[in-house]
Short mmCIF file of C-alpha atoms in Angstrom, two decimals:
data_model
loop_
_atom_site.label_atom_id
_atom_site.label_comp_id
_atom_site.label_asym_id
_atom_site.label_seq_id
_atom_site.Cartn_x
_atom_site.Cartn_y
_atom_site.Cartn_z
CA UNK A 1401 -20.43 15.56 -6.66
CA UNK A 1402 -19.55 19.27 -5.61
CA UNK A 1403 -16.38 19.80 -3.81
CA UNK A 1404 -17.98 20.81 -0.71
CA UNK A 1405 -19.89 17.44 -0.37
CA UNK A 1406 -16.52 15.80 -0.99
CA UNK A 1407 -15.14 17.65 1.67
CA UNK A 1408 -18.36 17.26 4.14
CA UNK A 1409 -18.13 13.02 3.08
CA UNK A 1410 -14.08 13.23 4.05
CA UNK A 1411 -15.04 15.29 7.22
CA UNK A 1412 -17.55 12.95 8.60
CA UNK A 1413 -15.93 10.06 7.77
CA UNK A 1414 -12.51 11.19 9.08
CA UNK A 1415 -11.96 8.40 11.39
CA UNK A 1416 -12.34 5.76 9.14
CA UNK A 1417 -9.63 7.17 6.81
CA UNK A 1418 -7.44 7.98 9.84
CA UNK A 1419 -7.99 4.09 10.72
CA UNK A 1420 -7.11 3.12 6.62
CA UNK A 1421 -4.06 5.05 7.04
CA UNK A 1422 -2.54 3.56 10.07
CA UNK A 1423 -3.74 0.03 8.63
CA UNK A 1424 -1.54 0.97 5.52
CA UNK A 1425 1.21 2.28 8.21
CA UNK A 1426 1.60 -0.67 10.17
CA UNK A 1427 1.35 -3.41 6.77
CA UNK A 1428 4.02 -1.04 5.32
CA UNK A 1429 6.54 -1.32 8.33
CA UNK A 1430 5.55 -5.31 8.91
CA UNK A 1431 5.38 -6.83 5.55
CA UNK A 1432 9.59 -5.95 5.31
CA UNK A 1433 9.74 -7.21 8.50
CA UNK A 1434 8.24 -10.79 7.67
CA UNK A 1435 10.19 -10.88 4.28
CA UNK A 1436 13.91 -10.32 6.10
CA UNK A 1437 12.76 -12.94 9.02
CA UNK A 1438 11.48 -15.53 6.83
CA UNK A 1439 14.39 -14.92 3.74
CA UNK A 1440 16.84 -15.26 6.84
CA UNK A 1441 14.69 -18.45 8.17
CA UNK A 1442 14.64 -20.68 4.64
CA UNK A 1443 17.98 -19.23 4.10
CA UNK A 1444 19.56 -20.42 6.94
CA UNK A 1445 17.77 -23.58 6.60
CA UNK A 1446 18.86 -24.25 3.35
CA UNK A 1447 22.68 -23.29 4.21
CA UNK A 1448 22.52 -25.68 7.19
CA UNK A 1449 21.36 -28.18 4.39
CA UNK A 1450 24.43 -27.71 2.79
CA UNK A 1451 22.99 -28.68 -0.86
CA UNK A 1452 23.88 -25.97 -3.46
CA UNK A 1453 20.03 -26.61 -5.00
CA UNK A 1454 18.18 -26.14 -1.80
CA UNK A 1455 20.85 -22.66 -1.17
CA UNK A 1456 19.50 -21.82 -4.87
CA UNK A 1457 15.97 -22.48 -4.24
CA UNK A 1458 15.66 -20.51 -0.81
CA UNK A 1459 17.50 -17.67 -3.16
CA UNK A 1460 14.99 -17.35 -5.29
CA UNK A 1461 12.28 -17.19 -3.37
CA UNK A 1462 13.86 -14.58 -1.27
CA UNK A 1463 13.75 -12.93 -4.53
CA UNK A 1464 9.64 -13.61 -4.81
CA UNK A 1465 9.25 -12.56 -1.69
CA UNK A 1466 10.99 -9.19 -2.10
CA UNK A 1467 8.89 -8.20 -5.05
CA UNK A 1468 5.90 -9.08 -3.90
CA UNK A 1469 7.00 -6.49 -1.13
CA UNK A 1470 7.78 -4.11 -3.40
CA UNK A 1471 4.61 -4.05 -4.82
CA UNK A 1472 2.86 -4.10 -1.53
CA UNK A 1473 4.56 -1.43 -0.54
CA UNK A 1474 4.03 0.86 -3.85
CA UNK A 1475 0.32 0.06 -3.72
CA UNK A 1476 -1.06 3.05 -1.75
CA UNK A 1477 0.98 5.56 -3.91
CA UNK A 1478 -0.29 3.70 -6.81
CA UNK A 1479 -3.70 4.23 -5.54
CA UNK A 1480 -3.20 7.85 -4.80
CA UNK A 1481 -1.64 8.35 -8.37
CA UNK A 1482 -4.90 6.93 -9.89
CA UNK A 1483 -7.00 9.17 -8.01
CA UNK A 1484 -4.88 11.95 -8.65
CA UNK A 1485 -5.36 11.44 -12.43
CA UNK A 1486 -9.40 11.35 -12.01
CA UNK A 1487 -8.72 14.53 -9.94
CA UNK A 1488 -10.39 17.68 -12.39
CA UNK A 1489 -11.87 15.60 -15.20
CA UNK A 1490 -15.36 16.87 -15.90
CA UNK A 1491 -18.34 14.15 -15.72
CA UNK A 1492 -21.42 13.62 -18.40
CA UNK A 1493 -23.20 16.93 -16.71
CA UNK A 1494 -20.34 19.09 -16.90
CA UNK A 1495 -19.35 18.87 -12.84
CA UNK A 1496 -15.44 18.36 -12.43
CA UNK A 1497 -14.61 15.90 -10.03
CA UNK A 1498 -12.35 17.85 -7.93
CA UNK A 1499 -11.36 16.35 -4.71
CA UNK A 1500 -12.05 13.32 -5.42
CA UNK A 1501 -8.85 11.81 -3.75
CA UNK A 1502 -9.48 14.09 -0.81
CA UNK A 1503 -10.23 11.26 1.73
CA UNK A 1504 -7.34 9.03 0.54
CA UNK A 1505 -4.79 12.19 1.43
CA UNK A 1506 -6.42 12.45 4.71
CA UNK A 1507 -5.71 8.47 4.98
CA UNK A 1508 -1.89 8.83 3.98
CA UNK A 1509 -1.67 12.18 6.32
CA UNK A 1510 -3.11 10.80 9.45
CA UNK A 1511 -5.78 12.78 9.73
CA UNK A 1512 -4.34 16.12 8.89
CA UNK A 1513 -7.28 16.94 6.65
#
């Protein structure tokens, strides 16, 4: 694909990646939010308990938790890294694939294309 049909594809389809990026947006700021509330939740649960195992148990799945949000949260710069690294290579014919993350910046720059 030339460039220019890249950039016609982002520019008609703007919207939709404006839409993708405030999707990723709003996951980014609520997935924290649901790992502190629920960590506090089981935590203070378990405390309440009083039992060192279930205080140990709510611990370490506080932990889970805050990886797995970790790695939600890396996700779109770990998609925009792989792009980036397609980004230039030449295909079979000899066109370069230049701009092919073109529509995921637009999606992470809310629609400053």
């Amino acid at each position: 694909m030339e460039l220019m049909q890249i950039l016609d594809f982002c520019a008609e389809t703007k919207n939709i990646w404006i839409l993708i990026g405030k999707i990723v947006r709003i996951v980014l700021i609520v997935i924290p939010i649901i790992i502190v509330l629920l960590g506090t939740f089981d935590l203070g649960k378990a405390v309440m308990a009083g039992e060192d195992k279930e205080i140990k148990e709510a611990q370490k799945m506080f932990i889970k938790r805050l990886v797995y949000g970790v790695i939600i949260f890396f996700i779109p710069y770990l998609v925009a890294g792989v792009y980036s690294l397609f980004d230039g290579m030449s295909t079979e014919g000899g066109d370069t694939n230049e701009g092919t993350n073109l529509c995921w910046k637009c999606a992470i720059k809310g629609g400053k294309c």
